[in-house]
mmCIF file of C-alpha atoms in Angstrom:
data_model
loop_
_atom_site.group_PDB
_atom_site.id
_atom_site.type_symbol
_atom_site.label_atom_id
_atom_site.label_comp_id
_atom_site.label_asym_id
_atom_site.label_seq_id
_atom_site.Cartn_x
_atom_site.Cartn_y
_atom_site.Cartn_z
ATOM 1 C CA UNK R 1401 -13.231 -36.258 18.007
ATOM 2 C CA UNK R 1402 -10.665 -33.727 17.125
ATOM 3 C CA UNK R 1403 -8.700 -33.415 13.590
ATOM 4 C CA UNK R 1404 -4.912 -35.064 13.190
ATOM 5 C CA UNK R 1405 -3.163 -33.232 10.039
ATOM 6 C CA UNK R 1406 0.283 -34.137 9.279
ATOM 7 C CA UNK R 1407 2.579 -31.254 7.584
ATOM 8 C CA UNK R 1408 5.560 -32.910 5.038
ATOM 9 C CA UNK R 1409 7.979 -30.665 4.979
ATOM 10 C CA UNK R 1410 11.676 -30.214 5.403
ATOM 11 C CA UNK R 1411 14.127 -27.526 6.059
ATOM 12 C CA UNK R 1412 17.765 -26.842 6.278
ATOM 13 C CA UNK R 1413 21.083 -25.074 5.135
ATOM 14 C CA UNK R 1414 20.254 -26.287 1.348
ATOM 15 C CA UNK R 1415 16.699 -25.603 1.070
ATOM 16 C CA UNK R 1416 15.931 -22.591 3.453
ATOM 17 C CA UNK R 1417 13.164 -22.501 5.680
ATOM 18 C CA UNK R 1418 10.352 -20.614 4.102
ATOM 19 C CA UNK R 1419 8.672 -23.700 3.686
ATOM 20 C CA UNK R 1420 8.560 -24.132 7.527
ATOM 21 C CA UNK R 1421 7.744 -20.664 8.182
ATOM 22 C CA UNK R 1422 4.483 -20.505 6.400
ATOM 23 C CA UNK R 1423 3.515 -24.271 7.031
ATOM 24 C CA UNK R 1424 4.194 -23.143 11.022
ATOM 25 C CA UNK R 1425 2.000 -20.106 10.241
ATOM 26 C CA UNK R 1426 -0.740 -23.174 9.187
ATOM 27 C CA UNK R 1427 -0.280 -25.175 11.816
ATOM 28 C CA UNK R 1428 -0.639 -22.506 14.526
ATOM 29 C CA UNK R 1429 -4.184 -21.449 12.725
ATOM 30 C CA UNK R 1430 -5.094 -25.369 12.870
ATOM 31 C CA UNK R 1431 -3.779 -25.785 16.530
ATOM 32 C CA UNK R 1432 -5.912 -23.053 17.747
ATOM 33 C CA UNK R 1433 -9.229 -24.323 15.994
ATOM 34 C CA UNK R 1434 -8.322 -27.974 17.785
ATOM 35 C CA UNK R 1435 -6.289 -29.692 15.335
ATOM 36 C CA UNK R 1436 -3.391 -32.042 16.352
ATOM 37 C CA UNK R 1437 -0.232 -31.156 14.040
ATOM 38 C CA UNK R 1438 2.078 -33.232 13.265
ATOM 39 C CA UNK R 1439 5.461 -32.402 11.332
ATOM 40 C CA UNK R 1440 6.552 -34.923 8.926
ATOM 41 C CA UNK R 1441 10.512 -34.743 8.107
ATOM 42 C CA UNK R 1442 13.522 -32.879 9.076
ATOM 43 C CA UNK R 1443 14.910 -29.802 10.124
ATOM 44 C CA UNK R 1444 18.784 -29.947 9.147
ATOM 45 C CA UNK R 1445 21.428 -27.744 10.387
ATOM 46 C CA UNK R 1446 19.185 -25.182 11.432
ATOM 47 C CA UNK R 1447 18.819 -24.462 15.389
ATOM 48 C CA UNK R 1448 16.194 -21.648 14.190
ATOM 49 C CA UNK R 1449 14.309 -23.579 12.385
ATOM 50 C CA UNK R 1450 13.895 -26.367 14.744
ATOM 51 C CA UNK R 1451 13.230 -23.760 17.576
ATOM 52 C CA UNK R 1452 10.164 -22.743 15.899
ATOM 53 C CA UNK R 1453 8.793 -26.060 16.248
ATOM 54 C CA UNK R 1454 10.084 -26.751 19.413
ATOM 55 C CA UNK R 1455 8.449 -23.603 20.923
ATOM 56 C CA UNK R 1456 5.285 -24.345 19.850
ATOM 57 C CA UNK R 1457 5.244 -27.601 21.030
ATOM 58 C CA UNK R 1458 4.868 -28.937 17.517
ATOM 59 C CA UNK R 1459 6.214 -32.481 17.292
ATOM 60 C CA UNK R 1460 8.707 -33.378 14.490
ATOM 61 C CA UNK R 1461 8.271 -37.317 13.003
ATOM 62 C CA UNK R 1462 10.782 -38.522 10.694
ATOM 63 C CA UNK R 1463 9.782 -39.593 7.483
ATOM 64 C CA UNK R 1464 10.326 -41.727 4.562
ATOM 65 C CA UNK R 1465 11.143 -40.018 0.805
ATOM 66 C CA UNK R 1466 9.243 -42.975 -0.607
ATOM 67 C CA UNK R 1467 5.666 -42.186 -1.344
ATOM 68 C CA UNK R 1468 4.568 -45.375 0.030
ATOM 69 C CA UNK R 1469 6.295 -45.502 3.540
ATOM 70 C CA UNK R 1470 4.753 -41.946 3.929
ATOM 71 C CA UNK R 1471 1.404 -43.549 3.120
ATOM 72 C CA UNK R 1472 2.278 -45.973 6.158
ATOM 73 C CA UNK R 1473 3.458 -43.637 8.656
ATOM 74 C CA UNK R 1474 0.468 -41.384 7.994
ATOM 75 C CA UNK R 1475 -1.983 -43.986 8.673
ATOM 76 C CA UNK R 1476 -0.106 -45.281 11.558
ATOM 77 C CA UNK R 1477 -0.359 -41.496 12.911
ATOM 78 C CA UNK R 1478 -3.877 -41.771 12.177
ATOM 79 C CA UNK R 1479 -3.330 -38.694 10.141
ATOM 80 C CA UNK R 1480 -7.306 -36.958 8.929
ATOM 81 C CA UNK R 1481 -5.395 -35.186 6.336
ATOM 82 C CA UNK R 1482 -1.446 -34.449 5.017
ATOM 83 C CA UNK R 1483 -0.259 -30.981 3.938
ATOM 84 C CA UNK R 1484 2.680 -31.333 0.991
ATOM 85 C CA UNK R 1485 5.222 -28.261 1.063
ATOM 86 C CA UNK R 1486 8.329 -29.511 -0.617
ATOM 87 C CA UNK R 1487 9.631 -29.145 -4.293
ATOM 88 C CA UNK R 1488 12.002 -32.708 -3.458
ATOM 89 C CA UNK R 1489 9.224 -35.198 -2.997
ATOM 90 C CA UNK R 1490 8.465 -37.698 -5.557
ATOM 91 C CA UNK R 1491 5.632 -36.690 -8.218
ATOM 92 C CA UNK R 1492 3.712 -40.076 -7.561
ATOM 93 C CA UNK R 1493 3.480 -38.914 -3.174
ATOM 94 C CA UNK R 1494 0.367 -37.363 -3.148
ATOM 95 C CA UNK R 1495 -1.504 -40.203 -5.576
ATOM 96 C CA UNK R 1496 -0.325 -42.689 -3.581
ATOM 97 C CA UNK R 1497 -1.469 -40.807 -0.016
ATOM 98 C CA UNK R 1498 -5.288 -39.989 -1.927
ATOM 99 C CA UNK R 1499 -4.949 -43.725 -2.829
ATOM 100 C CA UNK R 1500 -4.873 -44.612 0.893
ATOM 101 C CA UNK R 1501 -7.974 -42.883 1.707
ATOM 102 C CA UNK R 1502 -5.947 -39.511 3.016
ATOM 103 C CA UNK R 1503 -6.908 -36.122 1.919
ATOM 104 C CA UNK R 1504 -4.081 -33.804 0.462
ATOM 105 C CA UNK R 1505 -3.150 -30.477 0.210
ATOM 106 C CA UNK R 1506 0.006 -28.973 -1.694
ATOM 107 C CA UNK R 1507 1.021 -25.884 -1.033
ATOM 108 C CA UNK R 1508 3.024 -24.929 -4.337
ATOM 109 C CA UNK R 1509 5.053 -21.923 -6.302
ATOM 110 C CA UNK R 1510 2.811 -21.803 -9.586
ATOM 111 C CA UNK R 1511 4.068 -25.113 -11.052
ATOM 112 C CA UNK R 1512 2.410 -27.975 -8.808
ATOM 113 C CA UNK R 1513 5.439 -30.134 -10.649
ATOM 114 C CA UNK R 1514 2.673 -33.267 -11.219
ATOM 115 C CA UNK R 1515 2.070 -33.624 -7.291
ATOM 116 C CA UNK R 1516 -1.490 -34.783 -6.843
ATOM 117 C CA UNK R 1517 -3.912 -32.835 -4.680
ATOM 118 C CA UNK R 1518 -6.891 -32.434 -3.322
ATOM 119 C CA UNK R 1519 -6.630 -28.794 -3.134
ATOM 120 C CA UNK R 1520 -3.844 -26.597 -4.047
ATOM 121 C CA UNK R 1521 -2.645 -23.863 -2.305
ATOM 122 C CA UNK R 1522 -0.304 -20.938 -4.153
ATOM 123 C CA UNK R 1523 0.303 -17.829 -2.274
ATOM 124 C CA UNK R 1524 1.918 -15.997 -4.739
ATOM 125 C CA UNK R 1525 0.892 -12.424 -5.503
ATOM 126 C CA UNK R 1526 -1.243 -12.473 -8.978
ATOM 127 C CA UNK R 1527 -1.624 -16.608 -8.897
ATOM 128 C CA UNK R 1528 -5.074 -16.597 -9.270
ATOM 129 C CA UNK R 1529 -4.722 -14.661 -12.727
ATOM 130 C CA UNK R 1530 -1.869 -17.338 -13.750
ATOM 131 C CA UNK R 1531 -3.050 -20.414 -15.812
ATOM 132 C CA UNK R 1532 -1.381 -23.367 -14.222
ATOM 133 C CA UNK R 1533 -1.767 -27.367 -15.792
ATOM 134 C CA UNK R 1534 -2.503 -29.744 -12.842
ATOM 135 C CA UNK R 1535 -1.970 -33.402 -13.296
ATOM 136 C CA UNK R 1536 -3.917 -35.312 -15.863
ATOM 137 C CA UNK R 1537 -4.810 -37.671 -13.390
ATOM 138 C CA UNK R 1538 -6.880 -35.978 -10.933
ATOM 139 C CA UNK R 1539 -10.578 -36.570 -11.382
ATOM 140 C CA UNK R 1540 -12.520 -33.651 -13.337
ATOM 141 C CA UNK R 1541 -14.186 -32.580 -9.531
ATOM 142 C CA UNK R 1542 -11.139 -31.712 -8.236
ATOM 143 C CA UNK R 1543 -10.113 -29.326 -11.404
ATOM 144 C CA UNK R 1544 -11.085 -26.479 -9.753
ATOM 145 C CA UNK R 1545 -9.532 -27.269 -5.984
ATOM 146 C CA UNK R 1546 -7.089 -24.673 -5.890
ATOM 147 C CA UNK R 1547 -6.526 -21.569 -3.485
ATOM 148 C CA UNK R 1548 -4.808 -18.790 -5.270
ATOM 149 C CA UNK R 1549 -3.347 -15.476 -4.501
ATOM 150 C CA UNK R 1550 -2.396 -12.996 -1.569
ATOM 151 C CA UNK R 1551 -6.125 -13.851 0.104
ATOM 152 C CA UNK R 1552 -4.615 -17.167 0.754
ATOM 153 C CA UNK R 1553 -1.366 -15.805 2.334
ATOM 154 C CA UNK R 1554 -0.056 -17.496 5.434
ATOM 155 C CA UNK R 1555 1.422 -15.612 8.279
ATOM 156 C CA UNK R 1556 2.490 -16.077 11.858
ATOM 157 C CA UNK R 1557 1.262 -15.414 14.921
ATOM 158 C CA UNK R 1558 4.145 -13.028 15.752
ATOM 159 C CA UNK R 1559 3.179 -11.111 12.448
ATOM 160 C CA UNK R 1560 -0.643 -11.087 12.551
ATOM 161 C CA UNK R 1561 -0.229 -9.293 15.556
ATOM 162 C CA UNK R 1562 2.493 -6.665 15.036
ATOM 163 C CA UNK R 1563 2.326 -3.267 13.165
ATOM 164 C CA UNK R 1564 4.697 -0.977 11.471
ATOM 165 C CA UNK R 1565 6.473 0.493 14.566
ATOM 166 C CA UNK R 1566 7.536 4.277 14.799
ATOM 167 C CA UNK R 1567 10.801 6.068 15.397
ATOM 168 C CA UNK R 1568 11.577 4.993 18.868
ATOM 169 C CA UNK R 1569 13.078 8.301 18.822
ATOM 170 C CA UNK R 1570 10.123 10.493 17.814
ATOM 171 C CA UNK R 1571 11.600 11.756 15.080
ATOM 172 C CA UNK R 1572 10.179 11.821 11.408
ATOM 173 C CA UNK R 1573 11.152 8.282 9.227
ATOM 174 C CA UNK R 1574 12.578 11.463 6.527
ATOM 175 C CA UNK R 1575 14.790 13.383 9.325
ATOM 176 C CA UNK R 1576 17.391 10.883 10.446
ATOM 177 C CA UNK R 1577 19.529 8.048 8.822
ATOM 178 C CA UNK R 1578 17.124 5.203 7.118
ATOM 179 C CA UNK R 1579 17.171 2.120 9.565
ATOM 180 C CA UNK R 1580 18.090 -0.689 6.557
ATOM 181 C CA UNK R 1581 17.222 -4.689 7.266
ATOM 182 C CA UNK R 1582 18.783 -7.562 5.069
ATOM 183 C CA UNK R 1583 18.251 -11.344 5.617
ATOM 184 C CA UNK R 1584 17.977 -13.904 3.155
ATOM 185 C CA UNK R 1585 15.832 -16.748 5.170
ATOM 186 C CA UNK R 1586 17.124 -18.822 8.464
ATOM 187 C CA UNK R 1587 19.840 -20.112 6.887
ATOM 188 C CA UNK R 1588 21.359 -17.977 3.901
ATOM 189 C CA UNK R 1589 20.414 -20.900 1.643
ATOM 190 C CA UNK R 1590 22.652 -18.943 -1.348
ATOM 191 C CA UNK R 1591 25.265 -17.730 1.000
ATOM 192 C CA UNK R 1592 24.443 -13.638 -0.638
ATOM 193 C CA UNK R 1593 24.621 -12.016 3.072
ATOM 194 C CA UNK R 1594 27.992 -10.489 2.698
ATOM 195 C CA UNK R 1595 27.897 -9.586 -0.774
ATOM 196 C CA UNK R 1596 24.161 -7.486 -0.194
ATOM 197 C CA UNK R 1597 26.197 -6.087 3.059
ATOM 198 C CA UNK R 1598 28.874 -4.836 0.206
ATOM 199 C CA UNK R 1599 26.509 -3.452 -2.032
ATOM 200 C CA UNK R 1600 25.185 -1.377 0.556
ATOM 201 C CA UNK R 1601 28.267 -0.251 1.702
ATOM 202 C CA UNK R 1602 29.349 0.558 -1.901
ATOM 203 C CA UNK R 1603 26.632 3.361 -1.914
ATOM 204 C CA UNK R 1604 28.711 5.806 0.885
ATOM 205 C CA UNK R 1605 25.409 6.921 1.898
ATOM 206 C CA UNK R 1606 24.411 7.152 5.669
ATOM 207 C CA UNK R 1607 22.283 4.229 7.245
ATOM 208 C CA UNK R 1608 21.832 2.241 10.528
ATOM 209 C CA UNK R 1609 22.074 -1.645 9.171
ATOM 210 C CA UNK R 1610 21.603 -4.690 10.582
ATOM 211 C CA UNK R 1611 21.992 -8.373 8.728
ATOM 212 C CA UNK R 1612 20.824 -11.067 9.464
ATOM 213 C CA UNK R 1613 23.516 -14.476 8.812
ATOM 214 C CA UNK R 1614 23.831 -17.754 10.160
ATOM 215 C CA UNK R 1615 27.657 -17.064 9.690
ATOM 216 C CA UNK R 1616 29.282 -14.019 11.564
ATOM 217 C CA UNK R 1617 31.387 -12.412 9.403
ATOM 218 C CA UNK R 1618 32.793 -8.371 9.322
ATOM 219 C CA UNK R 1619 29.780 -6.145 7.394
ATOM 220 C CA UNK R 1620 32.034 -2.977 7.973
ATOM 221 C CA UNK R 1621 29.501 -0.111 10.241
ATOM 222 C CA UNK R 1622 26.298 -2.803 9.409
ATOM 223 C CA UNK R 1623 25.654 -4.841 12.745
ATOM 224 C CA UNK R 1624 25.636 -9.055 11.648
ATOM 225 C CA UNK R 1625 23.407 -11.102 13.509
ATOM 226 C CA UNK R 1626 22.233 -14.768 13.475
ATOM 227 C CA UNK R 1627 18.380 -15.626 12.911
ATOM 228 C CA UNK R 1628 16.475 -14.340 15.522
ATOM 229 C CA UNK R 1629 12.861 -14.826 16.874
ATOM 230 C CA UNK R 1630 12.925 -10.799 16.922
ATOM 231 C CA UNK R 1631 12.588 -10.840 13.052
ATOM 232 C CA UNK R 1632 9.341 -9.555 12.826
ATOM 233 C CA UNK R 1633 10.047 -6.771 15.624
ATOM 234 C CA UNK R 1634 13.080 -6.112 13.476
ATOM 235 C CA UNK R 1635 10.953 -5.646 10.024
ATOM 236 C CA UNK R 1636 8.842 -3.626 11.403
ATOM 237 C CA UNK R 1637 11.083 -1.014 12.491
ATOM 238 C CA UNK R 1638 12.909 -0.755 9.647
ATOM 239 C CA UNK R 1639 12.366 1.974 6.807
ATOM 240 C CA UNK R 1640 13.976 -0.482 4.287
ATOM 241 C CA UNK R 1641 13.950 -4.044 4.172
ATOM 242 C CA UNK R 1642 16.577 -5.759 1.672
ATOM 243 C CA UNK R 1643 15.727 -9.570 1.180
ATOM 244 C CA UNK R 1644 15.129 -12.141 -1.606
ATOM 245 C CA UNK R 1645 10.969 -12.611 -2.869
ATOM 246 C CA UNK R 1646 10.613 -15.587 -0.085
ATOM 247 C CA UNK R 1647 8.313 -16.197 2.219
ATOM 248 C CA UNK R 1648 9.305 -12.966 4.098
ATOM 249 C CA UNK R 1649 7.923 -10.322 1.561
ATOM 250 C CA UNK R 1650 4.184 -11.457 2.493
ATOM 251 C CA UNK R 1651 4.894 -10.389 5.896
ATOM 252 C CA UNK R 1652 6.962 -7.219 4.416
ATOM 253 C CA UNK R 1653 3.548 -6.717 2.846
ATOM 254 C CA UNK R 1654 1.200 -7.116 5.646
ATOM 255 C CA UNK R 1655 2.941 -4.407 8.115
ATOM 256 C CA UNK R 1656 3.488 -2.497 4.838
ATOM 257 C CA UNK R 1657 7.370 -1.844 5.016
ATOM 258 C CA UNK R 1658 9.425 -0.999 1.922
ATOM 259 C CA UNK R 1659 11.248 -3.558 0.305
ATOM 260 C CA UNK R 1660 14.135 -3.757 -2.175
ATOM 261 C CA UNK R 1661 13.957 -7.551 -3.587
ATOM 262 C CA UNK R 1662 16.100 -10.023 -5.329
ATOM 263 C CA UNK R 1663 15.575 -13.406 -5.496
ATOM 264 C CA UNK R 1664 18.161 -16.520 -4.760
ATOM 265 C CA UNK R 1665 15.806 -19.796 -6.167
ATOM 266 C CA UNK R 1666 14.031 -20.035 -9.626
ATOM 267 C CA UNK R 1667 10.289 -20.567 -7.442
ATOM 268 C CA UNK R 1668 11.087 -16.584 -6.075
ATOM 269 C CA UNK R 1669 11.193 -14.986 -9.717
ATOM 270 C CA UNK R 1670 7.292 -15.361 -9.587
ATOM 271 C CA UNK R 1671 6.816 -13.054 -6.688
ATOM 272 C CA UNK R 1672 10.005 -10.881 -7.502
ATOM 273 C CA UNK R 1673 8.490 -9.953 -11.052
ATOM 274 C CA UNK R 1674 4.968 -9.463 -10.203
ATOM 275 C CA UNK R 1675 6.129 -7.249 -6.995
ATOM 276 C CA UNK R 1676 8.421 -4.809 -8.819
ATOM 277 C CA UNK R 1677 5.354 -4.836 -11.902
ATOM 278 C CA UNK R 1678 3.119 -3.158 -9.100
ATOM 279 C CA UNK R 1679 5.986 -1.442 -7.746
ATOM 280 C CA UNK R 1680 5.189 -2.778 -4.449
ATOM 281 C CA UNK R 1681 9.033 -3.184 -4.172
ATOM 282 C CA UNK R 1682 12.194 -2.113 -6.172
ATOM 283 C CA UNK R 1683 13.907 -4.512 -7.678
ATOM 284 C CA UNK R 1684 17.354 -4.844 -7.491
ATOM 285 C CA UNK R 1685 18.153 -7.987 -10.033
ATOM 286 C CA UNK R 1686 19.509 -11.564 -9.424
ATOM 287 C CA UNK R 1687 23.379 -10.774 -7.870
ATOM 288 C CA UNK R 1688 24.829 -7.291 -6.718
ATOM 289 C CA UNK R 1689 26.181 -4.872 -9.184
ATOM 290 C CA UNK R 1690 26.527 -1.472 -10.328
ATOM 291 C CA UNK R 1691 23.094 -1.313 -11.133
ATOM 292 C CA UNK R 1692 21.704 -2.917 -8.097
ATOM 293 C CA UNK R 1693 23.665 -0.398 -5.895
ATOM 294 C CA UNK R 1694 22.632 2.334 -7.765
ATOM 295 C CA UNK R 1695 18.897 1.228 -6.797
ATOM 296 C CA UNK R 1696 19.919 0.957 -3.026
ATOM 297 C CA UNK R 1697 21.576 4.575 -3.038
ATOM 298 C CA UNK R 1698 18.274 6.186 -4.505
ATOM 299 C CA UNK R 1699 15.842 4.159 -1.789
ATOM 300 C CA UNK R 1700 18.859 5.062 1.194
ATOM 301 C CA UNK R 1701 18.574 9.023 -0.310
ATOM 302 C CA UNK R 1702 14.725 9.468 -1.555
ATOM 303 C CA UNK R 1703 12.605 8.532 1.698
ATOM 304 C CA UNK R 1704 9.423 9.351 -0.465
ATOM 305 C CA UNK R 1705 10.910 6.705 -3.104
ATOM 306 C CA UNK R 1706 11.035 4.204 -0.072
ATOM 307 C CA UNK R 1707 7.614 4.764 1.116
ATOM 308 C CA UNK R 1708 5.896 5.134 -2.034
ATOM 309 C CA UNK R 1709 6.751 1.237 -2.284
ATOM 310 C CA UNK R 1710 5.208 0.140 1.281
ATOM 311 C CA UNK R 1711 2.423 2.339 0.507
ATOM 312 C CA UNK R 1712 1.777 0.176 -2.645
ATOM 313 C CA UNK R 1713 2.480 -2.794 -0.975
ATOM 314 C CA UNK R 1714 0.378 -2.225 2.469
ATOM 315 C CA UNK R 1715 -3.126 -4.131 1.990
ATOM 316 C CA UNK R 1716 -1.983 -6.284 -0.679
ATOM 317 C CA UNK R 1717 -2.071 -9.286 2.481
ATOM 318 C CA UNK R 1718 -4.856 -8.912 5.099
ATOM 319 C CA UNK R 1719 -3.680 -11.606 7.569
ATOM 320 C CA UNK R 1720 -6.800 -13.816 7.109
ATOM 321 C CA UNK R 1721 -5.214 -16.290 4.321
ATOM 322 C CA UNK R 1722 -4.524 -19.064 7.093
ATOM 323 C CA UNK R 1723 -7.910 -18.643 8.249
ATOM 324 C CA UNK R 1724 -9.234 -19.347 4.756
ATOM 325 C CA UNK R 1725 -6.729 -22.232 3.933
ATOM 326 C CA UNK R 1726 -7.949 -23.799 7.148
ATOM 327 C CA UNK R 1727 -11.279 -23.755 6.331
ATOM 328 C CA UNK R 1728 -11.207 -25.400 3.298
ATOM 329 C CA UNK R 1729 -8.573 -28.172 4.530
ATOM 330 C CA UNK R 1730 -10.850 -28.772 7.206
ATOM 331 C CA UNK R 1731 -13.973 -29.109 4.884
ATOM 332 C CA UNK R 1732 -11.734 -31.978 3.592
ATOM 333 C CA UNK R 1733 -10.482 -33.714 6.487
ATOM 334 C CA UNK R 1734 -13.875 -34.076 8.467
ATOM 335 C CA UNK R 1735 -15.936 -34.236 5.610
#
């Protein structure tokens, strides 16, 4: 008999969609090894987000905040295991889901913010090197439990299989105008589009830009799109990528592009200040200013400056994390 895993997570205008994106990256790993997936939620105000489940033929289930009516729904799904990837749920949901007999999995930002586990999952470049408390509550066998670092990293299908494209053109990434890429998630959680569009206008270099916004608005010369399925065609074509540390810069790191990073919610400072520490990316600081623009003129005028920083970057992820992750929440489920 085949696995059932259920995947709690939400997405929207408010909280972005990263969570989605790399709990989608999961779920395709578990649907190819067999596993039924379930999404447990909702996907608000975001026609990209819900496309991604929708295309995939991933089915979307309403659920209940309260840990207890989750605990319900989950057996009445007869769920094998439940994946947590939400900062809003109660503390006391994944204690009361282990209490019904249902293995769990949180996928957290460093702090697991007293959610119970079975196993912990935390991407983030330079985790496993980070001490991290886990609840007081969880049995001394499960102190260990916990998948850390870039091994564990969890990309899509439509990543996994692209790589850095070349000049369409032919001609040398150093001989013509840099091709510049800014999005800040689906949904511009922080609404920082137009103001990154400014800053890189306020340079007077020469580019070819494109931005990514749920909301059109006029970027000057810089070409404003909505979220697009093309996103990873788009990133890899690009000699600079300009984007908050989200879920994106793991895939930024996997085709190895150059990145200029900020970061637009407190859980992205983790992966913003280890990143710029390796100089795997340049950092450009929490908000555009002076400084920030000075950064983006040097990366727009110094190819070698740009590349230097995807050369750093490229290897850090090697695509398998998923394949790890689903081994071990496997191990659980059908053990």
């Amino acid at each position: 008999m085949s696995a059932r895993a259920g995947i709690r997570c939400d997405a929207g205008v408010r909280s972005g969609v990263g969570h989605l994106v790399r709990c989608v990256a999961l779920a395709e790993e578990l649907v190819a090894r067999g596993v039924e997936v379930i999404f447990l939620g909702e996907v608000r105000d975001s026609p990209w987000g819900q496309a991604q489940l929708d295309g995939r033929g991933l089915p979307l289930v309403p659920a209940p905040d309260e840990p207890e009516k989750l605990a319900a729904l989950a057996r009445g799904l007869a769920l094998d295991a439940v994946v947590l990837d939400s900062y809003e749920l109660a503390p006391a949901t994944g204690s009361v889901l282990r209490a019904a007999g249902l293995p769990v999995l949180a996928i957290v930002d460093g702090d697991p913010l007293g959610q119970e586990a079975d196993l912990y999952l935390d991407q983030n470049l330079g985790a496993e090197d980070r001490p991290v408390t886990l609840p007081a509550t969880l049995p001394a066998t499960l102190s260990g439990r916990r998948l850390a670092g870039s091994r564990y990293v969890l990309l899509r299908d439509s990543v996994r299989r692209r790589t850095r494209a070349p000049r369409t053109d032919g001609s040398p990434r150093a001989d013509c105008p840099p091709r510049v890429l800014c999005f800040f998630g689906g949904t511009d959680s922080a609404g920082v589009a137009r103001r990154w569009a400014d800053a890189l206008n306020a340079t007077g270099l020469p580019f070819l830009g494109t931005i990514v916004s749920p909301v059109p608005f006029d970027a000057g010369p810089i070409a404003v799109i909505p979220p697009t399925d093309r996103l990873p065609e788009l990133m890899a074509a690009a000699d600079l990528v300009v984007t908050a540390a989200g879920s994106a810069v793991w895939e930024l790191l996997h085709l190895g592009v150059p990145m200029a990073l900020t970061w637009v919610a407190a859980n992205q400072l983790i992966g913003y200040e280890e990143l710029v520490r390796r100089r795997a990316a340049a950092g450009l600081g929490p908000a555009p200013g002076p400084e920030a623009v000075a950064v983006l003129a040097k990366l727009l005028a110094d190819p070698a400056a740009r590349e230097e920083h995807g050369r750093r970057g490229r290897g850090l992820v090697d695509g398998k994390g998923r394949e790890r992750v689903a081994d071990a929440l496997l191990g659980l489920a059908l053990r």
